[in-house]
Structures are given as C-alpha cells and as structure tokens.
PDB file of C-alpha atoms in Angstrom:
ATOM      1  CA  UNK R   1      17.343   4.909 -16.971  1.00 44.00           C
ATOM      2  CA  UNK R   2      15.362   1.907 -15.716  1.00 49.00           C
ATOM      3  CA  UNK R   3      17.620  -0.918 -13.694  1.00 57.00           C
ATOM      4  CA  UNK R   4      15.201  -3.024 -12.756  1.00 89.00           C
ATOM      5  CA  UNK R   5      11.155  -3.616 -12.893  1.00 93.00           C
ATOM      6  CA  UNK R   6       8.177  -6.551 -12.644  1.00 94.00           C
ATOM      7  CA  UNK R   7       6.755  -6.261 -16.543  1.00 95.00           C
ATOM      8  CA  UNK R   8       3.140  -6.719 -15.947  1.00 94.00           C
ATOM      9  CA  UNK R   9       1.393  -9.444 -17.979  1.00 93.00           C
ATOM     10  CA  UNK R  10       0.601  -8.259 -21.733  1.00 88.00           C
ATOM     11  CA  UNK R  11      -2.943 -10.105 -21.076  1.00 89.00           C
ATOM     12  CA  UNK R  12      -5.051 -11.720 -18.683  1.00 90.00           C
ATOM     13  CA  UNK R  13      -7.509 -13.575 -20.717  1.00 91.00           C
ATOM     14  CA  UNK R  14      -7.237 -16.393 -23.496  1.00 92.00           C
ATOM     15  CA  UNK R  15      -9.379 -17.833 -25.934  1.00 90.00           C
ATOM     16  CA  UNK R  16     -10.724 -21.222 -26.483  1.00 89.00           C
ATOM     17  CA  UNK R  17     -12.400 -20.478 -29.369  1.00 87.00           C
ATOM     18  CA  UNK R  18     -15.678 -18.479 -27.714  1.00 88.00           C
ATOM     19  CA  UNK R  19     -14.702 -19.973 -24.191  1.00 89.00           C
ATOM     20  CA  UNK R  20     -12.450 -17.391 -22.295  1.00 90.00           C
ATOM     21  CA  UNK R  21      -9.881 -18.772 -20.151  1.00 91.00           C
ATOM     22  CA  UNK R  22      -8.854 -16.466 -17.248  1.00 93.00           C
ATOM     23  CA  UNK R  23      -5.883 -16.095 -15.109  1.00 94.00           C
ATOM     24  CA  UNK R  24      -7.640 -14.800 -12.397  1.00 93.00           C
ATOM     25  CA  UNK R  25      -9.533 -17.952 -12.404  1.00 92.00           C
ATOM     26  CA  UNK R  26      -6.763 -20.067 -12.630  1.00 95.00           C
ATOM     27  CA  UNK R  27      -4.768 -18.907  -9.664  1.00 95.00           C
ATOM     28  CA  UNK R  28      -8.119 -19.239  -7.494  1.00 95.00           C
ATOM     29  CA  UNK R  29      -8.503 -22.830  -8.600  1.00 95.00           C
ATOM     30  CA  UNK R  30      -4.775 -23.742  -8.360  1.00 97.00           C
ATOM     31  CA  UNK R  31      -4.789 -22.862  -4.915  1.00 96.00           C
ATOM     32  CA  UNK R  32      -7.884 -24.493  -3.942  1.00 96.00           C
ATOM     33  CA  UNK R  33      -6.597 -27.561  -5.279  1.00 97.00           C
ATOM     34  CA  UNK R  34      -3.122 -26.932  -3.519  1.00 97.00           C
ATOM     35  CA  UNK R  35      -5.393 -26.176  -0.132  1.00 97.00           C
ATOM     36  CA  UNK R  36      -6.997 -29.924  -1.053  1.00 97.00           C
ATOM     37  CA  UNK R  37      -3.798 -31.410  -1.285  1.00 97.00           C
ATOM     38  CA  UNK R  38      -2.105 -30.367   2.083  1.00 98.00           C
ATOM     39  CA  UNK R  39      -4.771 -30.204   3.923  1.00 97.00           C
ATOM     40  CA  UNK R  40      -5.647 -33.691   2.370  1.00 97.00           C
ATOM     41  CA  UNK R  41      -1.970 -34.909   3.882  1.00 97.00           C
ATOM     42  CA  UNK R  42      -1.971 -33.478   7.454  1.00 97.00           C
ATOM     43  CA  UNK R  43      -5.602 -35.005   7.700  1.00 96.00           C
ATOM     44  CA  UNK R  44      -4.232 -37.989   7.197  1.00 96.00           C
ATOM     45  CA  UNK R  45      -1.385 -37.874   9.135  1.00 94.00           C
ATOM     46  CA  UNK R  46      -3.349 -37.388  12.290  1.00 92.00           C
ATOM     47  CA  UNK R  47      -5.077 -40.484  11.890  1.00 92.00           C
ATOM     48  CA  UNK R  48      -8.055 -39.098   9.626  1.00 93.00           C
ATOM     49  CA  UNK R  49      -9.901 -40.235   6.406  1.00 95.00           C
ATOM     50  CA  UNK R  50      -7.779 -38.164   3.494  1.00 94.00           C
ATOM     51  CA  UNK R  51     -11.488 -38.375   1.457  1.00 94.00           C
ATOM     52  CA  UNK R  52     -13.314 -36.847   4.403  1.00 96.00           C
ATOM     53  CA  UNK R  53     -11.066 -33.485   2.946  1.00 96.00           C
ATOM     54  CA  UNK R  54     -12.462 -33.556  -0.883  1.00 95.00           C
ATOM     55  CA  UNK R  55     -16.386 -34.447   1.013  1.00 95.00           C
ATOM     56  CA  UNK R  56     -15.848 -31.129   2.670  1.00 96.00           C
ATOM     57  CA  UNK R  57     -14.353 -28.575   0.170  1.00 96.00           C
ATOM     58  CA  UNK R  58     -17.175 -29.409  -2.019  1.00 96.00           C
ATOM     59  CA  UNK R  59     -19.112 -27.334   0.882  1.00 96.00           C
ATOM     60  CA  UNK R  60     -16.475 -24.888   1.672  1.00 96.00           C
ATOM     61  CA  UNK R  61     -15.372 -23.785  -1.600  1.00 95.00           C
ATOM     62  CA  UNK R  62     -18.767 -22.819  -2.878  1.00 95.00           C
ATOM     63  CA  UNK R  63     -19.740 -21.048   0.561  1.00 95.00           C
ATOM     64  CA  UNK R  64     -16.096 -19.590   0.069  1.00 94.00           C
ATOM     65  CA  UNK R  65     -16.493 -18.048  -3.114  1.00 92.00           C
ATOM     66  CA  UNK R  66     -19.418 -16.611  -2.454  1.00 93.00           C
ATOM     67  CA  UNK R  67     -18.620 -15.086   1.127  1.00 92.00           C
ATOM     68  CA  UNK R  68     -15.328 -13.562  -0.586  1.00 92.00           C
ATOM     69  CA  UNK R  69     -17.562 -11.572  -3.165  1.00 92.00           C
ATOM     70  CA  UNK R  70     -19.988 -10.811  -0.862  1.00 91.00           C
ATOM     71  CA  UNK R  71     -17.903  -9.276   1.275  1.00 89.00           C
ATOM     72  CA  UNK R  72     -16.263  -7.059  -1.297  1.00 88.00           C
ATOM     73  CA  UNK R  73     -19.617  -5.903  -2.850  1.00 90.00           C
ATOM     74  CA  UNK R  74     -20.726  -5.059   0.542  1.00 88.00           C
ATOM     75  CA  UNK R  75     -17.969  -2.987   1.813  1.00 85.00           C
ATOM     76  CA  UNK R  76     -17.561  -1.567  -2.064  1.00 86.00           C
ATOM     77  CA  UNK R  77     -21.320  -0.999  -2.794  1.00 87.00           C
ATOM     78  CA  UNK R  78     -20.435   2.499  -4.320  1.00 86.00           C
ATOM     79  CA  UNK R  79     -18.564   0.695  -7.170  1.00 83.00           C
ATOM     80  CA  UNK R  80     -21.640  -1.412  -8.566  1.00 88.00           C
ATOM     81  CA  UNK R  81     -24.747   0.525  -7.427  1.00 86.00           C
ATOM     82  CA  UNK R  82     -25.471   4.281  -7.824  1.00 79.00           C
ATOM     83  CA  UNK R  83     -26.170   6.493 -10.840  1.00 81.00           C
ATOM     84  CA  UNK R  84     -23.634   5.208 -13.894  1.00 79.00           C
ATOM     85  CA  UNK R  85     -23.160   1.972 -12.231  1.00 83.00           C
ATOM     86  CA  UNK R  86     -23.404  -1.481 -13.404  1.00 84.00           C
ATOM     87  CA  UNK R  87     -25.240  -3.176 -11.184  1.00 87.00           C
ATOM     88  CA  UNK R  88     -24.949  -6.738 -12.966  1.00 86.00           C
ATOM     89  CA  UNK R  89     -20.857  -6.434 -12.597  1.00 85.00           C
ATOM     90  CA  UNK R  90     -21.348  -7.382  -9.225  1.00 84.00           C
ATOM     91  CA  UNK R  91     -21.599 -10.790 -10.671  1.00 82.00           C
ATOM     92  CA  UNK R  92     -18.679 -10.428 -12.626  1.00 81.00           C
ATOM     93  CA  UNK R  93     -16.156 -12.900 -10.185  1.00 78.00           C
ATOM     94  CA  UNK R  94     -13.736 -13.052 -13.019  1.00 73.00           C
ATOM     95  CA  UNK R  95     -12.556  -9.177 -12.834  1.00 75.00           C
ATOM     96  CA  UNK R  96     -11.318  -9.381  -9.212  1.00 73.00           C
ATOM     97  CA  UNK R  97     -12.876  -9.014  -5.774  1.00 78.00           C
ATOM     98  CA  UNK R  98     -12.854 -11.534  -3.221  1.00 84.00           C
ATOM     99  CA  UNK R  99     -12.550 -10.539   0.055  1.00 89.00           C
ATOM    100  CA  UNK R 100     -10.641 -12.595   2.422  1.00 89.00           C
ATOM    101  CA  UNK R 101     -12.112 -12.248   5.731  1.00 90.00           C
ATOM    102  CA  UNK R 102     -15.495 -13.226   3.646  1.00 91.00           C
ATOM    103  CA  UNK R 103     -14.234 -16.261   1.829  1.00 92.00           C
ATOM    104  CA  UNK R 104     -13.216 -17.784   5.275  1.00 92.00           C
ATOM    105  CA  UNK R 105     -16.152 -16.328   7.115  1.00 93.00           C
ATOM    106  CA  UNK R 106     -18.580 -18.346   4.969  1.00 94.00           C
ATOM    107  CA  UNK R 107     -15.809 -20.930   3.963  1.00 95.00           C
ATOM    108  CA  UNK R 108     -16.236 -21.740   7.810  1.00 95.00           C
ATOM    109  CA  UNK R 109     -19.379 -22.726   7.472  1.00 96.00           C
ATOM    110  CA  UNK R 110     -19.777 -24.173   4.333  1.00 96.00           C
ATOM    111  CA  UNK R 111     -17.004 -26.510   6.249  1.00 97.00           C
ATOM    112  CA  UNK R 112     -19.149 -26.602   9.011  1.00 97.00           C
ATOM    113  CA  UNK R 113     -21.865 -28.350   7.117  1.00 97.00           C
ATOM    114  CA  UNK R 114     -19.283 -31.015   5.384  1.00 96.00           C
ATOM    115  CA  UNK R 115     -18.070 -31.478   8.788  1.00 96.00           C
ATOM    116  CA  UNK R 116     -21.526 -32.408  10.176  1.00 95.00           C
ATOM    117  CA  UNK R 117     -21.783 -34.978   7.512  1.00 94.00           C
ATOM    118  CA  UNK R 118     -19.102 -36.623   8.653  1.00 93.00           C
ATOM    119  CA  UNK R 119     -19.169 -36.569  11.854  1.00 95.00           C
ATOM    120  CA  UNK R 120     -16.046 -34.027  12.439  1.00 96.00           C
ATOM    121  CA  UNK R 121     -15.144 -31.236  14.699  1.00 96.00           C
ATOM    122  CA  UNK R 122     -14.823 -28.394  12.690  1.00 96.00           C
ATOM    123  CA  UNK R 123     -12.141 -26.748  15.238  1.00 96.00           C
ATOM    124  CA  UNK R 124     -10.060 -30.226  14.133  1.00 96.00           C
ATOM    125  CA  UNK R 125     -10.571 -29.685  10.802  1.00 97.00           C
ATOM    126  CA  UNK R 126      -9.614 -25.644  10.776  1.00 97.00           C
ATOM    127  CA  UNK R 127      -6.331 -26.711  12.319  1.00 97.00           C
ATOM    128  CA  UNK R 128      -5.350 -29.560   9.711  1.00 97.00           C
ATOM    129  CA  UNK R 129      -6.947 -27.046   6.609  1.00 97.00           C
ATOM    130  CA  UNK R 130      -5.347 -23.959   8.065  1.00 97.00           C
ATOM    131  CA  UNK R 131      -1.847 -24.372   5.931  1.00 98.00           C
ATOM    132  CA  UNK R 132      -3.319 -25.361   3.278  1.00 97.00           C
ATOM    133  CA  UNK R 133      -5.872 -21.896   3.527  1.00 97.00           C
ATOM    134  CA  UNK R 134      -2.968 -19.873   3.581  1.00 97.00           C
ATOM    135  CA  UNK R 135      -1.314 -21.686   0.512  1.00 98.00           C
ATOM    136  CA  UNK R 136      -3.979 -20.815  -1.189  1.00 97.00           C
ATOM    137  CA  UNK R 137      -4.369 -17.098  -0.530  1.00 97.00           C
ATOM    138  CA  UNK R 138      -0.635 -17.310  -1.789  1.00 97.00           C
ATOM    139  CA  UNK R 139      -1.094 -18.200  -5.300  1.00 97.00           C
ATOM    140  CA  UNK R 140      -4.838 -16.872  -5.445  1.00 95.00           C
ATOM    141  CA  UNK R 141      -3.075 -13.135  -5.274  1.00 95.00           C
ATOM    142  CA  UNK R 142      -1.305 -14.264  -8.696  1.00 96.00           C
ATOM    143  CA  UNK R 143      -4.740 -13.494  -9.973  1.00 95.00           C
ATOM    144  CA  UNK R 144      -4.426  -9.691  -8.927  1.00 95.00           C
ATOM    145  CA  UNK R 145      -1.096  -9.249 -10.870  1.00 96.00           C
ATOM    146  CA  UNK R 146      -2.342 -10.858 -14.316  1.00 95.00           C
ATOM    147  CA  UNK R 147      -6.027  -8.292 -14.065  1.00 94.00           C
ATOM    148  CA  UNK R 148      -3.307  -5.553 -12.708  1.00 95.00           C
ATOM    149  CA  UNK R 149      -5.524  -4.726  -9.752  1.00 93.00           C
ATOM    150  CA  UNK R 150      -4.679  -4.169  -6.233  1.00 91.00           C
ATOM    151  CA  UNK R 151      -1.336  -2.641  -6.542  1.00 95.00           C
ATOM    152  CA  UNK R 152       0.666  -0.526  -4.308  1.00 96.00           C
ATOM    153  CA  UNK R 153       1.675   3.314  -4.406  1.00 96.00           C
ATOM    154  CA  UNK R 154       4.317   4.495  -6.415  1.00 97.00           C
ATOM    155  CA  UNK R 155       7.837   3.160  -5.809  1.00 96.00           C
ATOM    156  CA  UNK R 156      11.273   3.663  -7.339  1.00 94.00           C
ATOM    157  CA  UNK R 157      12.395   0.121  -5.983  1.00 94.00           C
ATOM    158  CA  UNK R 158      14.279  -2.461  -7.572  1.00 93.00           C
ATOM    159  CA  UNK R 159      11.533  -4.721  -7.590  1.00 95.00           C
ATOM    160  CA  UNK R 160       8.803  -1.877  -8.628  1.00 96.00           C
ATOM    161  CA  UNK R 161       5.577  -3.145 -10.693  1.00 97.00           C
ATOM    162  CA  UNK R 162       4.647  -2.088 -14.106  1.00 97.00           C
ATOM    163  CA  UNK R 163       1.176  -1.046 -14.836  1.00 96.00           C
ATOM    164  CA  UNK R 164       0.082  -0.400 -18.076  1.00 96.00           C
ATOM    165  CA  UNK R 165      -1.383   2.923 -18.356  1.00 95.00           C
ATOM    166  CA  UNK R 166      -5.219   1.626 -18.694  1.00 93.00           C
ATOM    167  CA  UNK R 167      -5.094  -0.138 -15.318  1.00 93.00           C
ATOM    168  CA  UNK R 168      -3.337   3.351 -13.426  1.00 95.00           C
ATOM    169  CA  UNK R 169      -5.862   4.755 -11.343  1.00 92.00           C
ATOM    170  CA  UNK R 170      -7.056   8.581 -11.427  1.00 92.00           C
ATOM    171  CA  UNK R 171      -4.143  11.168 -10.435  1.00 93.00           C
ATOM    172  CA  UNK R 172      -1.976   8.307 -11.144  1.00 95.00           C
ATOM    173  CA  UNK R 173      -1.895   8.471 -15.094  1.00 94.00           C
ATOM    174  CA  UNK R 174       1.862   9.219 -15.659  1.00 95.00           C
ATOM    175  CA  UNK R 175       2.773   6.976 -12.879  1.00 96.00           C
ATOM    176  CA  UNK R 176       4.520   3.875 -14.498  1.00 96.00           C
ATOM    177  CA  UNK R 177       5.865   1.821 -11.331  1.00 97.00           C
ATOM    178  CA  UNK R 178       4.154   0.786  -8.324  1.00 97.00           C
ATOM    179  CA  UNK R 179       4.499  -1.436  -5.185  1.00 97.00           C
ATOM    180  CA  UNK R 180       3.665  -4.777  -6.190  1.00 97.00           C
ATOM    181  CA  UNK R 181       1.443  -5.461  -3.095  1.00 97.00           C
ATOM    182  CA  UNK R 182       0.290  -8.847  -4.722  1.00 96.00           C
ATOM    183  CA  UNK R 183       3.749 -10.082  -4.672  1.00 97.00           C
ATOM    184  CA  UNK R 184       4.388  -8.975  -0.881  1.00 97.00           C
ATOM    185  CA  UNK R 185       0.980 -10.757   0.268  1.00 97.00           C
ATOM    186  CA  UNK R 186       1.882 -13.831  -1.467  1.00 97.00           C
ATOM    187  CA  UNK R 187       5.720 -14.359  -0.010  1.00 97.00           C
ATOM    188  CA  UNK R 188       3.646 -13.677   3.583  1.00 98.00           C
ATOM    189  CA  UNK R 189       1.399 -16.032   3.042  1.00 98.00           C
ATOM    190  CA  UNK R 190       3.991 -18.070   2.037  1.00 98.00           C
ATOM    191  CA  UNK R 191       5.887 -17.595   5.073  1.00 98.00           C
ATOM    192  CA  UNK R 192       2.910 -17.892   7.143  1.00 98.00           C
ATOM    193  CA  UNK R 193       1.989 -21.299   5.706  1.00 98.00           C
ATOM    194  CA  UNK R 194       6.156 -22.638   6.529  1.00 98.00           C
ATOM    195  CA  UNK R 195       5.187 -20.840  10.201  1.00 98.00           C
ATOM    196  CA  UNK R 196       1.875 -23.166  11.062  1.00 98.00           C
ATOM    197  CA  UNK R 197       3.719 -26.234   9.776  1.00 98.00           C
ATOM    198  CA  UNK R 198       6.418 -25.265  12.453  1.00 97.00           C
ATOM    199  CA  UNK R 199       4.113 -24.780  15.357  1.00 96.00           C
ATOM    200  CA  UNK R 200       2.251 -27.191  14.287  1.00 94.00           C
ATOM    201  CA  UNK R 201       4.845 -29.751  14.556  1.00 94.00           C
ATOM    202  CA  UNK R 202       6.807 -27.958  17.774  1.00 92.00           C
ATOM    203  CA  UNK R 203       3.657 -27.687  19.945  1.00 90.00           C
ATOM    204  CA  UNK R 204       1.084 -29.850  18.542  1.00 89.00           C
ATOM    205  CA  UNK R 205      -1.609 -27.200  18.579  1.00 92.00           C
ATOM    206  CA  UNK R 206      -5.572 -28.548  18.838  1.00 90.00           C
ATOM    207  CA  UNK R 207      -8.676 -27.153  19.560  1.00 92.00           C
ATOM    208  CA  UNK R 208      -8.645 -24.657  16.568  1.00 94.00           C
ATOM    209  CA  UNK R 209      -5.528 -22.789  17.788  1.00 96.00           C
ATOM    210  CA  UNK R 210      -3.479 -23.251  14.821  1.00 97.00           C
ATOM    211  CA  UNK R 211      -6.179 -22.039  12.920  1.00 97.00           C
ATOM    212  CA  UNK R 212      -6.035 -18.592  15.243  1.00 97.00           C
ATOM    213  CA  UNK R 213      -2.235 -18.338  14.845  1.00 97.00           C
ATOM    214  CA  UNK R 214      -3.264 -18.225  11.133  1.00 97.00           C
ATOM    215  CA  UNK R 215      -5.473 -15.755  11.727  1.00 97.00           C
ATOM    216  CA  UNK R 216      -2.729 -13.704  13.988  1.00 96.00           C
ATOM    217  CA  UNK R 217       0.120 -13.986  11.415  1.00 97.00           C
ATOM    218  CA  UNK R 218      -2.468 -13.009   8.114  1.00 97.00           C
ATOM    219  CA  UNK R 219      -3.856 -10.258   9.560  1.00 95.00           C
ATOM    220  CA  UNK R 220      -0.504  -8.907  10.833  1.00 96.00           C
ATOM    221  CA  UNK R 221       0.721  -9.040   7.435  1.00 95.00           C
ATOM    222  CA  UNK R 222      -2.302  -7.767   5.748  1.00 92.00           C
ATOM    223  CA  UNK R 223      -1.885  -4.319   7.929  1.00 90.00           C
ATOM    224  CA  UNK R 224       1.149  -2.914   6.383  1.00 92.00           C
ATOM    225  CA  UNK R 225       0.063  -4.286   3.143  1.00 94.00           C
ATOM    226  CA  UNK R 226      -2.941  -2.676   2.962  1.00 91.00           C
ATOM    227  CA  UNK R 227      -1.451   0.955   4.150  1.00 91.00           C
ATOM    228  CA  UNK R 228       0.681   0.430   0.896  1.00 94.00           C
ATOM    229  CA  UNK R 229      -2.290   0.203  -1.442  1.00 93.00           C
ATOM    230  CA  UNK R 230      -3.880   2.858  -3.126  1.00 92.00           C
ATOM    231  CA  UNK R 231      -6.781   1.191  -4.765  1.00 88.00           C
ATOM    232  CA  UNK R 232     -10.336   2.347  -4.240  1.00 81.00           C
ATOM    233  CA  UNK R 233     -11.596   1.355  -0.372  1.00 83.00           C
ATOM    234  CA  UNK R 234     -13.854   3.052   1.891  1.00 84.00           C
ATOM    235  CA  UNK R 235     -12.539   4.438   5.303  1.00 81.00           C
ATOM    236  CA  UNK R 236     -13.565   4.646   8.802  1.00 82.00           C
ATOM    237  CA  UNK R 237     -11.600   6.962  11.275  1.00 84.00           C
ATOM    238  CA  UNK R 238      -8.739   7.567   8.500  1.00 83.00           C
ATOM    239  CA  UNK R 239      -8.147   3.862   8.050  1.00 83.00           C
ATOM    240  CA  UNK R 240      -9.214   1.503   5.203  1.00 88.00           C
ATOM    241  CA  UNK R 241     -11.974  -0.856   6.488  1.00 86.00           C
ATOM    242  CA  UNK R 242     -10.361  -4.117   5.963  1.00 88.00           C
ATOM    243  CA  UNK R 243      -7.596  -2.789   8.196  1.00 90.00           C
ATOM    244  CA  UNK R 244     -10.103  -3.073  11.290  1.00 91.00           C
ATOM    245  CA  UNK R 245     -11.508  -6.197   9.951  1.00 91.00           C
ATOM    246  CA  UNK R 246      -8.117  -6.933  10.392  1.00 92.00           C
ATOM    247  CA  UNK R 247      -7.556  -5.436  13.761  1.00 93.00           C
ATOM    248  CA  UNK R 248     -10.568  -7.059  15.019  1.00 95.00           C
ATOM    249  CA  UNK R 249      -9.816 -10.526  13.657  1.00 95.00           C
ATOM    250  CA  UNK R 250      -6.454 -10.486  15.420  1.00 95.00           C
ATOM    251  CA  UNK R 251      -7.945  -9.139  18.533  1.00 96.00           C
ATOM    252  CA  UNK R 252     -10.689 -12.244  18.254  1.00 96.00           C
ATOM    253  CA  UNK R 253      -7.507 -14.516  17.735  1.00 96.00           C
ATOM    254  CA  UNK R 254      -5.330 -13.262  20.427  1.00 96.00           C
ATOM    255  CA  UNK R 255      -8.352 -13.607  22.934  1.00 96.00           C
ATOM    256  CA  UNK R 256      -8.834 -17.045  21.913  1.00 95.00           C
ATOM    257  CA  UNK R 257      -5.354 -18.143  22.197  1.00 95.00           C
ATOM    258  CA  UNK R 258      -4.894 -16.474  25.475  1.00 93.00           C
ATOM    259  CA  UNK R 259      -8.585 -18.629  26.623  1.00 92.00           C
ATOM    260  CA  UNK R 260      -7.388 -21.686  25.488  1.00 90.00           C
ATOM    261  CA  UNK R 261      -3.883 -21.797  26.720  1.00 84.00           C
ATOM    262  CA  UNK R 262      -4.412 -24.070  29.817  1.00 74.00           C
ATOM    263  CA  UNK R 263      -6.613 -26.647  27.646  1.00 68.00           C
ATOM    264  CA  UNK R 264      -3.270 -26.557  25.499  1.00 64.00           C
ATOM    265  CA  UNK R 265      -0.766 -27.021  28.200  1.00 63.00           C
ATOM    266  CA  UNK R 266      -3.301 -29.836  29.021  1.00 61.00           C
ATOM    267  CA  UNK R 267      -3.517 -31.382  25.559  1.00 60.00           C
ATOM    268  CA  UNK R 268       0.246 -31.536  25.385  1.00 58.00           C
ATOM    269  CA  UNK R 269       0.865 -33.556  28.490  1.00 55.00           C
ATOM    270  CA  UNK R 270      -1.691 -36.311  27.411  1.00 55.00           C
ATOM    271  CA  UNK R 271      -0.400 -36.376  23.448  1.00 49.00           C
ATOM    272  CA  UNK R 272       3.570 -36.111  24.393  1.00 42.00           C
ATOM    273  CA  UNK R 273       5.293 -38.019  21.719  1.00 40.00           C
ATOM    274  CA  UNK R 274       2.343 -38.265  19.181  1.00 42.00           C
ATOM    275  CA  UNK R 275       2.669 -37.364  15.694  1.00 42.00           C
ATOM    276  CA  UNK R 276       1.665 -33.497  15.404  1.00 38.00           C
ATOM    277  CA  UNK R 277       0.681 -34.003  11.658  1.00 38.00           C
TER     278      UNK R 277
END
C-alpha cells in the first residue's frame, strides 16, 4: 500500500482561448522577477540606484535565456539533430532545457553590457544580484515538476515523485515513483540564497566573491543531484557532463576566493562598521 507520494501535476499547459499559458514559463518568469526584486533591494542598500537593476536585467535576461538553451542544445545535440530528429524543437524553450552554467555564462555578459551603460562594475553588481540568481534557479525548477522532466531514479521514499506513465523514460515504464530531484535543487537553492545573505552580512564580501561562494555552494549541490538523475545526458569518463562543468566551476571559484583573500582582509579593515547590504 502507498503511505505517502508527490502527485505530479494532471497538466502543464492552459488555454487562453488559442494562447497557451505554460507553467514552465511561469516559474522562469516568477523567478526573474523575484531575482529583480532582491537584487533590486541589496542594490540599494549599498548606496546604489534600485533602477540601475531593472536597466540591466533587460540585458541579462535575454542573454540569459538564450545562453541556458544554448548550452543544453549543445551538450544534447543528439536529441534535436540526427536521422528522426526535429531539428526546429530546438527552438521549442517552452518544453524544458535551460542549462544553468549557460544562462549565467551569457547572463554575465548580457549584465556586462547593462553595466557599461551605467557606469558599474560588474564584479559589484554579481555580488548584490547573486541572491537574487539563486532565488531564481529555486522556483525556475518548479517548471521541471509541472513538464515532469528531470526527475530522479526510482525511490520508495516518503516523499517519492509520481510520474505519469507517458513522461517514464525507456526501461522505466512500470516504474511509478521517482526521486523528485526538482524539489531537492530548489530547497538548495533555497538554502544557498539564506547562506549568501549570511556571509554577506557577517563578512561584507566585495570584489565578486559572494558571487563565487554562489558558485561554490550551487555547484556542490548540483553534484549529488545530478548522480540522482536518470534523464538522458551525455558522459565523459563515466560522469554526466554537467557534473565537470560543475567540478570545474567550483575549482574556478575556489581559486578565486583563495586569490582574492588578502584584497578581502583589506576591504574589511577600511569598510568596518558599514552596512554589508
């Protein structure tokens, strides 16, 4: 007998007469406007212009979205091109696939640009949007539970995930209950976010170190989650590739913190007693 389960959503898509409203979409542009908000609020706070924030998420988000599918249809290319492929559903945003480590790659410089415009260094900005970033990876992996995508292995858990049997992938077809890997990524990214606004206000970080903490703590997190998943991914030395993205990205981020540690101890002794936003 079943205790205990996560029903999966009995759809994913509404109607507006011929205009379809999507979940997916909806989580993505909650949490951007979440990401606007806080980031919006810590700006602030450390003496900036709060509408210097909107100026420059109309350049990041665009560059954002883009990197994020970019980067899935490039490590993914088997699942759009090839014989009995679709190419034109690389296009299709809407059904899933936006890669992280894209989004901010090209987020970063779509912020770049907005930061240029108004005179800001984007290492400043990274740190005050870095929160907010995270926030919005929270909610944006809502998106992944209404298309029921991206799940976990098989689990027997209290808190297992139901996926209807068109979603189950191949080998999987009388499997009912998986590891609701959406769910885990958000409550990390949730605790991540309530981690940066810690450091943030216990050490005052600058110089785009909060922004690498981020970095450390998400790509920490996204290594065991990503060992639970069994979705489609291709593989390099028996590991999924976005687990030495990962690697690498927290490598990069370590490095940097360890570079930059006597410009912090430095930064600390001049801003003692300053508001740390």
């Amino acid at each position: 007998m079943v205790l205990a389960y996560l029903p999966s959503p009995s759809q994913g898509v509404w109607h507006l007469g011929p205009v379809p409203i999507r979940a997916y979409a909806l989580c993505i542009i909650a949490g951007i406007f979440a990401a606007v908000w806080l980031t919006r609020r810590r700006w602030a706070a450390r003496g900036g212009v709060a509408d210097d924030i909107a100026d420059i998420a109309v350049w990041a988000v665009p560059f954002g979205l883009l990197g994020g599918r970019l980067y899935h249809v490039i490590t993914d290319p088997e699942l759009y091109f090839g014989a009995g492929r679709e190419p034109i559903r690389a296009l299709y945003v809407w059904d899933g696939g936006l890669g992280i480590p894209g989004a901010v790659a090209l987020g970063a410089f779509g912020a770049w640009l907005g930061c240029r415009r108004r005179g800001i260094k984007l290492a400043d900005f990274a740190d005050a949007a870095a929160p907010g970033l995270v926030l919005a990876q929270a909610m944006g992996r809502w998106g992944n539970y209404f298309n029921q995508e991206l799940f976990g292995g098989p689990t027997s858990l209290p808190w297992k995930l139901l996926i209807d049997p068109a979603h189950r992938p191949p080998g999987y077809e009388n499997v009912a209950f998986y590891h609701p890997t959406f769910l885990y990524e958000s409550l990390w990214d949730v605790g991540v976010m309530a981690l940066l606004l810690w450091l943030d206000r216990r050490y005052r970080l600058r110089d785009g170190r909060l922004f690498a903490c981020y970095v450390l703590a998400y790509t920490a997190g996204r290594a065991w989650i990503e060992a639970l998943r069994i979705d489609h991914a291709n593989h390099f030395l028996g590991l999924r590739l976005n687990d030495w993205v990962s690697l690498a990205l927290f490598l990069a981020a370590a490095g940097y913190l360890i570079a930059t540690r006597r410009r912090q101890r430095d930064a600390s002794g001049k801003t003692a007693g300053s508001d740390g936003g």
